[in-house]
Coordinates of C-alpha atoms and ligand atoms in Angstrom, one line a residue:
M1 CA -10.2 -33.9 9.4
G2 CA -7.9 -35.0 6.6
G3 CA -6.4 -31.8 5.1
I4 CA -6.6 -30.7 1.6
N5 CA -6.5 -33.3 -1.2
G6 CA -8.1 -33.8 -4.5
T7 CA -11.4 -34.8 -3.1
T8 CA -11.8 -32.2 -0.4
L9 CA -10.7 -29.5 -2.9
E10 CA -13.4 -30.5 -5.4
R11 CA -15.8 -30.1 -2.7
L12 CA -14.7 -26.7 -1.9
R13 CA -14.8 -25.8 -5.5
E14 CA -18.4 -26.9 -5.7
E15 CA -19.5 -25.0 -2.7
L16 CA -18.1 -21.5 -3.6
R17 CA -19.2 -19.1 -6.2
G18 CA -15.8 -17.7 -6.3
P19 CA -12.8 -19.6 -7.7
V20 CA -10.6 -21.8 -5.8
I21 CA -6.9 -21.7 -6.8
A22 CA -4.4 -24.5 -6.1
P23 CA -0.9 -25.5 -7.1
G24 CA -0.7 -26.3 -10.8
D25 CA -3.5 -23.8 -11.7
P26 CA -2.3 -21.1 -14.2
D27 CA -2.7 -18.2 -11.9
Y28 CA -1.4 -20.0 -8.7
D29 CA 1.9 -18.1 -8.7
E30 CA 0.4 -14.8 -9.3
T31 CA -2.2 -15.4 -6.6
R32 CA 0.4 -16.3 -4.1
S33 CA 2.7 -13.3 -4.8
I34 CA 1.9 -10.5 -2.2
Y35 CA 3.2 -7.0 -1.7
N36 CA 6.4 -8.1 0.0
A37 CA 8.4 -10.2 -2.3
M38 CA 10.5 -11.5 0.6
I39 CA 7.6 -13.7 1.5
D40 CA 7.6 -17.1 -0.7
R41 CA 5.0 -19.4 0.8
R42 CA 3.1 -22.0 -1.1
P43 CA -0.5 -22.5 0.3
A44 CA -2.3 -25.6 -0.6
A45 CA -5.3 -23.5 -1.9
F46 CA -6.8 -20.1 -2.1
A47 CA -10.6 -19.6 -1.7
R48 CA -11.4 -16.3 -3.6
C49 CA -14.6 -15.3 -1.7
V50 CA -17.0 -13.2 -3.4
D51 CA -19.7 -12.9 -0.7
V52 CA -20.6 -13.9 2.9
A53 CA -21.7 -17.3 1.9
D54 CA -18.2 -18.1 0.4
V55 CA -16.7 -16.8 3.6
R56 CA -18.9 -19.1 5.7
A57 CA -18.3 -22.2 3.5
T58 CA -14.6 -21.6 3.5
I59 CA -14.5 -21.4 7.4
A60 CA -16.7 -24.6 7.8
F61 CA -14.3 -26.3 5.2
A62 CA -11.3 -25.4 7.2
Q63 CA -12.9 -26.4 10.4
D64 CA -13.9 -29.8 9.0
T65 CA -10.6 -30.7 7.3
G66 CA -8.3 -29.1 10.0
V67 CA -6.3 -27.1 7.4
E68 CA -4.7 -24.0 8.8
L69 CA -6.5 -21.0 7.6
A70 CA -5.1 -17.4 6.8
V71 CA -7.1 -14.6 5.8
R72 CA -6.2 -12.0 3.2
G73 CA -7.3 -8.4 2.8
G74 CA -5.1 -6.4 0.7
G75 CA -2.1 -8.6 1.1
H76 CA 0.2 -5.7 2.5
S77 CA 1.3 -7.3 5.8
G78 CA 5.1 -7.3 6.1
P79 CA 5.4 -10.7 7.5
G80 CA 3.0 -12.1 5.0
L81 CA 0.3 -13.0 7.5
C82 CA -2.1 -13.8 4.8
L83 CA -0.1 -16.9 3.5
V84 CA 0.6 -20.2 5.3
D85 CA 2.7 -22.9 3.8
D86 CA 0.2 -25.9 3.0
G87 CA -2.5 -23.9 4.4
L88 CA -5.8 -22.3 3.0
T89 CA -6.0 -18.7 2.4
L90 CA -9.5 -17.2 2.5
D91 CA -8.9 -14.4 0.0
L92 CA -11.4 -11.4 0.4
S93 CA -9.9 -9.5 -2.4
P94 CA -13.0 -10.0 -4.7
M95 CA -15.0 -8.4 -2.0
D96 CA -13.6 -5.0 -2.9
W97 CA -16.9 -3.0 -3.2
V98 CA -17.4 0.4 -1.5
R99 CA -20.9 2.0 -1.0
V100 CA -20.9 5.6 0.0
D101 CA -24.0 7.2 1.4
P102 CA -23.3 10.9 1.1
G103 CA -26.4 12.1 2.9
A104 CA -25.6 10.0 6.1
G105 CA -21.9 10.6 5.6
I106 CA -21.1 7.0 5.9
A107 CA -19.3 4.3 3.7
Q108 CA -19.7 0.5 3.7
V109 CA -16.6 -1.2 2.5
G110 CA -16.1 -4.8 1.5
G111 CA -13.5 -6.8 3.6
G112 CA -11.1 -7.1 0.8
A113 CA -11.2 -3.4 -0.5
Q114 CA -8.0 -1.4 -1.0
L115 CA -7.7 2.2 0.5
G116 CA -7.6 3.7 -3.0
A117 CA -11.2 2.4 -3.9
L118 CA -12.5 3.9 -0.7
D119 CA -10.7 7.2 -1.2
H120 CA -11.9 7.4 -5.0
A121 CA -15.6 6.6 -4.1
A122 CA -15.8 9.1 -1.3
H123 CA -14.0 12.0 -2.9
T124 CA -16.6 12.6 -5.4
F125 CA -18.9 13.7 -2.4
G126 CA -16.1 15.8 -0.8
L127 CA -15.7 13.1 1.9
G128 CA -12.8 10.9 3.1
L129 CA -11.6 8.6 5.8
P130 CA -8.4 8.9 7.8
S131 CA -6.3 5.8 6.8
G132 CA -2.8 4.9 5.6
I133 CA -0.4 6.5 3.0
M134 CA -0.6 4.2 0.2
S135 CA -3.6 3.4 -1.9
T136 CA -2.9 -0.3 -2.4
T137 CA -3.0 -1.1 1.4
G138 CA -6.1 -3.3 2.4
V139 CA -8.7 -1.6 4.3
G140 CA -9.1 -4.9 6.4
G141 CA -5.8 -5.3 7.9
L142 CA -5.0 -1.7 8.5
T143 CA -8.4 -1.0 10.2
L144 CA -8.2 -4.0 12.4
G145 CA -4.8 -2.9 13.5
G146 CA -5.7 0.8 14.0
G147 CA -4.8 2.8 10.9
H148 CA -2.9 5.9 10.9
G149 CA -1.9 8.3 8.1
H150 CA -2.1 11.9 6.9
L151 CA -5.5 12.7 8.5
T152 CA -4.7 11.3 12.0
R153 CA -4.1 14.6 13.8
K154 CA -7.3 15.9 12.3
Y155 CA -9.8 13.0 12.4
G156 CA -8.1 10.3 14.5
L157 CA -7.2 6.8 13.8
T158 CA -9.1 4.6 11.2
I159 CA -10.8 2.8 14.0
D160 CA -12.0 5.9 15.6
S161 CA -14.3 6.5 12.4
L162 CA -15.5 2.8 12.5
L163 CA -19.1 2.4 13.3
A164 CA -19.9 -1.1 12.7
A165 CA -18.4 -4.4 11.2
D166 CA -20.0 -7.6 9.8
V167 CA -17.9 -10.4 11.1
V168 CA -18.0 -14.2 10.4
L169 CA -16.8 -15.9 13.5
A170 CA -14.9 -19.2 13.8
D171 CA -18.0 -21.3 14.3
G172 CA -19.5 -19.7 11.2
T173 CA -21.9 -17.4 13.0
F174 CA -22.5 -14.1 11.4
V175 CA -22.7 -10.9 13.6
T176 CA -22.7 -7.1 13.2
A177 CA -20.5 -5.7 15.9
S178 CA -21.1 -2.1 17.0
E179 CA -21.2 0.0 20.1
T180 CA -24.6 -1.4 20.8
N181 CA -24.3 -4.9 19.4
Q182 CA -21.6 -7.2 20.7
P183 CA -19.6 -4.3 22.2
D184 CA -16.9 -6.5 23.5
L185 CA -16.1 -7.8 20.1
F186 CA -16.4 -4.3 18.6
W187 CA -13.9 -3.1 21.2
A188 CA -11.5 -5.8 20.3
L189 CA -11.7 -5.3 16.4
R190 CA -10.6 -1.7 16.8
G191 CA -6.9 -2.6 17.2
G192 CA -6.8 -6.3 18.0
G193 CA -6.0 -7.4 14.5
G194 CA -7.5 -10.3 12.6
N195 CA -7.6 -12.4 15.8
F196 CA -11.3 -12.4 16.2
G197 CA -13.1 -13.3 12.9
V198 CA -13.4 -12.5 9.3
V199 CA -14.7 -8.9 8.8
T200 CA -16.7 -9.1 5.5
S201 CA -17.9 -5.4 5.7
F202 CA -16.8 -2.2 7.5
T203 CA -19.1 0.8 8.1
F204 CA -17.3 4.0 8.5
R205 CA -18.2 7.6 9.3
L206 CA -16.6 9.8 6.7
H207 CA -15.3 13.3 7.0
A208 CA -15.3 16.5 5.0
V209 CA -12.1 16.5 3.1
H210 CA -11.6 17.4 -0.5
S211 CA -8.3 19.1 -1.5
V212 CA -5.5 19.1 1.1
G213 CA -2.2 21.2 1.1
V214 CA 0.8 19.0 0.4
G215 CA 4.2 19.7 1.4
L216 CA 7.6 18.0 1.1
T217 CA 10.5 19.4 2.8
V218 CA 13.9 17.7 2.5
W219 CA 17.1 18.4 4.4
P220 CA 20.7 17.0 4.1
I221 CA 21.2 14.1 6.6
D222 CA 23.9 16.1 8.3
R223 CA 21.3 18.5 9.6
I224 CA 19.2 15.6 11.2
Q225 CA 20.0 16.7 14.7
E226 CA 18.7 20.2 14.2
V227 CA 15.8 18.9 12.2
L228 CA 14.6 16.4 14.6
R229 CA 15.2 18.6 17.8
W230 CA 12.9 21.2 16.1
Y231 CA 10.5 18.7 14.8
R232 CA 9.9 17.2 18.1
E233 CA 8.8 20.4 19.7
F234 CA 7.1 22.0 16.7
L235 CA 4.8 19.2 15.5
P236 CA 3.0 18.3 18.8
A237 CA 2.2 21.9 19.3
A238 CA 0.9 22.7 16.0
P239 CA -2.8 22.7 15.1
D240 CA -4.6 19.5 14.2
D241 CA -4.9 20.8 10.7
L242 CA -1.2 20.3 10.1
N243 CA 0.2 16.7 9.9
G244 CA 3.7 16.0 9.2
F245 CA 5.4 12.6 9.2
F246 CA 9.3 12.5 9.5
A247 CA 11.1 10.2 7.1
L248 CA 14.6 9.0 6.4
L249 CA 15.1 8.8 2.5
T250 CA 17.5 8.6 -0.4
V251 CA 16.5 11.3 -3.0
P252 CA 15.1 9.4 -6.1
P253 CA 16.8 10.1 -9.2
G254 CA 14.0 12.1 -11.1
P255 CA 11.4 15.0 -10.9
P256 CA 10.5 16.8 -8.9
F257 CA 13.9 16.6 -7.1
P258 CA 16.7 18.7 -8.5
E259 CA 19.4 16.6 -10.0
P260 CA 22.3 17.8 -7.7
I261 CA 20.6 15.9 -4.7
H262 CA 19.6 12.8 -6.5
G263 CA 20.9 9.7 -4.7
Q264 CA 21.7 11.6 -1.5
K265 CA 20.7 10.5 1.9
M266 CA 18.4 13.1 3.5
C267 CA 15.8 13.5 6.1
A268 CA 12.4 14.8 5.4
V269 CA 8.9 15.8 6.5
V270 CA 5.8 15.0 4.5
W271 CA 3.1 17.6 5.2
C272 CA -0.6 17.4 4.9
Y273 CA -2.5 20.6 5.7
T274 CA -6.4 20.5 6.0
G275 CA -6.8 24.1 6.9
D276 CA -7.7 27.0 4.6
L277 CA -6.1 26.9 1.2
E278 CA -6.6 30.5 0.0
E279 CA -3.9 32.0 -2.1
G280 CA -0.5 31.8 -0.4
R281 CA -1.9 30.3 2.9
L282 CA -0.2 26.8 2.4
E283 CA 3.2 28.4 1.6
E284 CA 2.7 30.7 4.7
V285 CA 1.9 27.7 7.1
L286 CA 4.9 25.6 5.8
S287 CA 7.4 28.4 5.7
V288 CA 8.3 27.1 9.2
A289 CA 10.3 24.6 7.5
N290 CA 13.0 26.9 7.2
D291 CA 13.5 27.2 10.9
P292 CA 15.7 24.2 11.7
A293 CA 18.0 24.4 8.8
P294 CA 18.0 25.6 5.1
P295 CA 16.0 22.9 3.2
A296 CA 17.7 21.2 0.1
F297 CA 14.2 20.9 -1.3
H298 CA 10.8 22.4 -0.4
F299 CA 7.7 21.7 -2.4
T300 CA 3.9 22.7 -1.7
A301 CA 0.8 22.3 -3.6
P302 CA -2.8 21.8 -3.0
M303 CA -4.0 18.4 -4.2
P304 CA -7.1 16.2 -4.3
Y305 CA -7.0 13.9 -1.2
P306 CA -7.0 10.7 -3.3
G307 CA -3.9 12.3 -5.1
L308 CA -1.9 12.6 -1.9
Q309 CA -3.0 9.1 -0.9
S310 CA -1.5 7.5 -4.1
M311 CA 1.6 9.9 -4.2
F312 CA 4.0 7.1 -3.2
D313 CA 2.5 4.2 -4.9
G314 CA 4.9 4.4 -7.7
L315 CA 7.9 4.8 -5.5
I316 CA 7.5 1.5 -3.6
P317 CA 5.5 -0.7 -5.9
K318 CA 4.5 -4.4 -5.1
G319 CA 7.4 -6.9 -5.5
L320 CA 10.1 -5.3 -3.4
Q321 CA 12.0 -7.1 -0.6
W322 CA 10.9 -5.8 2.7
Y323 CA 11.8 -6.3 6.3
W324 CA 10.3 -4.0 9.0
R325 CA 10.1 -3.2 12.7
G326 CA 8.0 -0.6 14.7
A327 CA 8.1 1.3 18.0
F328 CA 5.9 4.0 19.8
F329 CA 7.4 7.1 21.1
D330 CA 6.0 9.7 23.4
S331 CA 9.0 12.0 22.9
I332 CA 12.0 11.9 20.7
S333 CA 15.0 11.9 23.1
D334 CA 18.5 13.2 22.3
A335 CA 19.6 9.6 22.5
A336 CA 17.1 8.5 20.0
I337 CA 18.1 11.2 17.6
D338 CA 21.6 9.9 17.8
V339 CA 20.6 6.4 16.8
H340 CA 18.5 7.9 13.9
E341 CA 21.6 9.9 12.7
R342 CA 23.7 6.8 12.9
Y343 CA 21.3 4.4 10.9
G344 CA 20.1 7.2 8.5
N345 CA 23.8 7.6 7.5
A346 CA 24.0 3.8 7.1
M347 CA 20.8 3.2 5.0
P348 CA 21.8 0.0 3.1
T349 CA 19.8 0.6 0.0
D350 CA 18.0 3.5 -1.8
S351 CA 14.6 2.4 -0.9
S352 CA 15.2 1.7 2.8
T353 CA 13.7 4.2 5.2
M354 CA 12.4 5.2 8.6
H355 CA 9.2 6.9 9.2
L356 CA 7.8 8.6 12.4
Y357 CA 3.9 8.9 12.0
P358 CA 2.2 11.2 14.3
V359 CA -0.6 9.6 16.4
D360 CA -1.6 12.6 18.6
G361 CA -4.1 15.3 17.9
A362 CA -7.6 13.9 17.5
A363 CA -6.4 10.3 18.1
H364 CA -5.4 11.6 21.8
R365 CA -9.0 12.8 22.4
V366 CA -10.4 9.1 22.3
G367 CA -10.3 7.6 25.7
A368 CA -7.3 5.3 26.6
D369 CA -9.7 2.3 27.1
D370 CA -12.2 3.0 24.6
T371 CA -10.7 0.8 21.9
A372 CA -8.1 -2.0 22.0
W373 CA -5.4 0.4 20.7
A374 CA -3.3 0.7 23.7
Y375 CA -1.1 3.8 22.9
R376 CA -3.4 6.9 23.1
D377 CA -0.4 8.4 25.0
A378 CA 2.0 7.9 22.1
V379 CA 2.8 10.8 19.9
W380 CA 4.7 8.8 17.2
S381 CA 4.5 5.4 15.7
A382 CA 7.7 4.4 13.9
V383 CA 8.4 2.0 11.2
I384 CA 11.8 1.1 10.2
G385 CA 11.8 -0.5 6.6
G386 CA 14.8 -2.4 5.0
I387 CA 13.5 -2.2 1.4
D388 CA 15.2 -3.3 -2.0
P389 CA 14.3 -4.9 -5.3
D390 CA 17.2 -7.4 -5.2
P391 CA 16.6 -10.7 -3.2
D392 CA 20.4 -10.8 -2.9
N393 CA 20.2 -7.9 -0.5
A394 CA 17.7 -9.5 1.6
D395 CA 20.2 -10.2 4.4
L396 CA 21.7 -6.8 4.3
I397 CA 18.3 -5.1 4.8
R398 CA 17.2 -7.4 7.5
Q399 CA 20.4 -6.8 9.5
W400 CA 20.1 -3.1 9.2
C401 CA 16.6 -3.1 10.3
V402 CA 17.1 -5.5 13.2
D403 CA 20.2 -3.5 14.4
Y404 CA 18.5 -0.3 14.1
S405 CA 15.3 -1.4 15.9
T406 CA 17.5 -3.0 18.7
D407 CA 19.3 0.3 19.3
L408 CA 16.2 2.5 19.1
N409 CA 14.0 0.4 21.3
P410 CA 15.4 1.3 24.6
H411 CA 14.4 4.9 23.8
S412 CA 10.9 4.1 22.9
M413 CA 7.8 3.4 25.0
G414 CA 8.1 -0.5 24.7
G415 CA 5.6 -1.8 22.2
A416 CA 5.0 -1.2 18.6
Y417 CA 1.8 -0.8 16.3
V418 CA 0.7 -4.3 15.7
N419 CA 0.7 -3.7 11.9
F420 CA 4.4 -2.8 12.0
L421 CA 5.4 -5.9 14.0
G422 CA 7.8 -8.1 11.9
A423 CA 7.7 -11.8 11.6
K424 CA 8.1 -13.9 14.7
E425 CA 8.8 -11.1 17.1
G426 CA 7.2 -13.4 19.7
T427 CA 4.3 -13.4 22.1
E428 CA 5.9 -11.0 24.5
R429 CA 6.3 -8.4 21.8
V430 CA 2.5 -8.7 21.0
A431 CA 1.8 -8.4 24.7
S432 CA 3.8 -5.2 24.9
T433 CA 1.9 -3.9 21.9
Y434 CA -1.4 -4.2 24.0
R435 CA -0.1 -3.4 27.3
G436 CA -2.9 -3.3 29.9
H437 CA -5.5 -4.3 27.2
Y438 CA -3.8 -7.7 26.6
D439 CA -5.7 -9.7 29.2
R440 CA -9.0 -8.2 28.1
L441 CA -8.4 -9.1 24.4
A442 CA -7.3 -12.7 25.4
A443 CA -10.6 -13.0 27.3
I444 CA -12.8 -11.7 24.3
K445 CA -10.6 -14.2 22.1
R446 CA -11.7 -17.0 24.5
T447 CA -15.4 -16.1 24.1
Y448 CA -15.3 -15.8 20.2
D449 CA -12.4 -18.0 19.2
P450 CA -11.7 -20.5 22.0
E451 CA -9.7 -22.9 19.7
N452 CA -7.6 -20.2 18.3
F453 CA -8.8 -21.2 14.9
F454 CA -7.7 -17.6 13.7
R455 CA -4.0 -17.7 14.5
A456 CA -2.3 -16.6 11.2
N457 CA -2.0 -13.1 12.6
Q458 CA 0.0 -11.4 15.4
N459 CA -1.6 -13.8 17.7
I460 CA -3.4 -13.4 21.0
P461 CA -4.1 -16.8 22.2
P462 CA -7.4 -17.4 24.2
A463 CA -7.1 -16.7 28.0
T464 CA -6.9 -20.0 29.9
G465 CA -8.5 -20.6 33.4
Ligands
FAD1 P1 -3.1 -8.5 4.7 O1 -1.7 -9.2 4.6 O2 -4.1 -9.1 3.7 O3 -3.6 -8.8 6.1 C1 -3.0 -8.5 7.3 C2 -3.6 -9.2 8.5 O4 -4.9 -8.7 8.7 C3 -3.7 -10.7 8.4 O5 -3.6 -11.2 9.7 C4 -5.2 -10.9 7.9 O6 -5.6 -12.0 8.3 C5 -6.0 -9.7 8.5 N1 -6.9 -9.2 7.9 C6 -7.0 -8.5 6.7 N2 -8.2 -8.2 6.3 C7 -9.1 -8.8 7.2 C8 -10.6 -8.9 7.2 N3 -11.3 -8.3 6.4 N4 -11.0 -9.6 8.3 C9 -10.2 -10.3 9.1 N5 -8.8 -10.1 9.2 C10 -8.3 -9.5 8.1 N6 -0.3 1.0 8.2 C11 -1.1 2.2 8.7 O7 -1.8 2.3 9.6 N7 -0.7 3.4 8.0 C12 -0.1 3.5 6.9 O8 0.2 4.5 6.4 C13 0.5 2.2 6.3 N8 1.3 2.3 5.2 C14 1.7 1.2 4.7 C15 2.6 1.1 3.6 C16 2.9 0.0 3.0 C17 3.8 0.1 1.7 C18 2.8 -1.3 3.6 C19 3.4 -2.5 3.0 C20 2.0 -1.4 4.9 C21 1.6 -0.1 5.3 N9 1.0 -0.2 6.6 C22 0.3 1.1 7.1 C23 0.6 -1.3 7.4 C24 -0.6 -2.0 7.1 O9 -1.7 -1.4 7.7 C25 -0.4 -3.5 7.4 O10 0.4 -4.1 6.6 C26 -2.0 -4.2 7.2 O11 -1.9 -5.4 7.8 C27 -2.2 -4.4 5.8 O12 -3.5 -4.8 5.6 P2 -3.9 -5.8 4.5 O13 -5.3 -6.2 4.5 O14 -3.4 -5.0 3.1 O15 -2.9 -7.1 4.7

């Protein structure tokens, strides 16, 4: 014990192949800046791990010195779980490698890789992984929470394609968890977040996907009642080839949007079609978007899958203020639509939004207890995001998000996707996210991390007694 000081830091520097970055180092401020600029924390050091040996040495160092450890994958967590004031961040971002075996149809991915690296490496073989909708999100945090995006209805959650994970446990032991090896740990990793160890490598089964049909339909916000009433019936009945997430937005001031709608509050569906892209077929499939109300804008185009995966990167770059909350829905009630209408009209800033991501289709065909993900009966995973570049608007976006979430929650299933939980929502909220799986997760936590060494996360304390 003794924490981090000049002497212990020097020891860590000697032990690692990767660099150790501490206050006073020229790249300290850049290293501690993460995607959400609302998070301004000052860790005592960053251990930038280049391999499993570095990960094991960093864990041993944190155990010896008693310094609190956080783990960083892609740095996209809304509540900034990868940074602890005066703590040590085990930074996996140098471990960003991807190896695709096209013959076997699998990919091995370093624990610090971003989605874009995997999409790029797999695409050349006509393969892809169902994951999230931004290329800069970390494979690590996204996968450990579950992972949903444009291919969820077709190929399931990201965890449904996970075959194995290399993990360094709290006592430094290295294990490869899979269905046949340490199956309890493998079960917990598929949805239980970063509670159980540091994943240094993920092995995924890939799927055939090359170009997809992309669509964006935008309606004026005053048609939200008709649009959501139509969407709640249409989407769950649609074939798995069609994914469409619902969004509230303020139309950005530039192409492809026509000038008259720039800056207007609207509602939208972002489509991804994995069916036949023969001439005219995509337009025909998405012509249904005229059914609820005349769109203000409707766009369709075939696109390489990595193109869709990075389509929003420029709209919400790193460095904005974020405050978010989530919720699961198995239906969208009239009362919920009223709440969406009220807060859609009151969006406080141009970047603020609410998304309803489908988590049905193939994701429903995995058994309710097969993974730690506890909402196989949910049809949508919602995120409410208060977002703005200006730190002076932090209170404004926070208040809108909290009020919206408070009014919406009574119409939800209870919990939220663990990766959309906000800061300090409390243990009850984490428990409601895992429902009937919580006790099993707490028991597995006791086996693999009895001292709750990995606690800078949406924490599941070890079971007692
Ligand atoms: P980090 O902040 O680095 O880590 C988050 C948590 O995961 C921490 O507790 C960390 O300790 C742990 N962790 C990360 N990597 C590892 C590892 N290798 N081993 C052990 N623990 C690890 N989610 C979706 O499912 N679908 C989406 O479409 C989607 N879109 C998003 C878009 C944006 C703009 C943002 C900001 C987030 C989005 N998310 C989405 C949520 C995202 O899944 C979570 O924020 C996730 O935690 C990010 O993982 P990360 O590795 O980038 O984050």
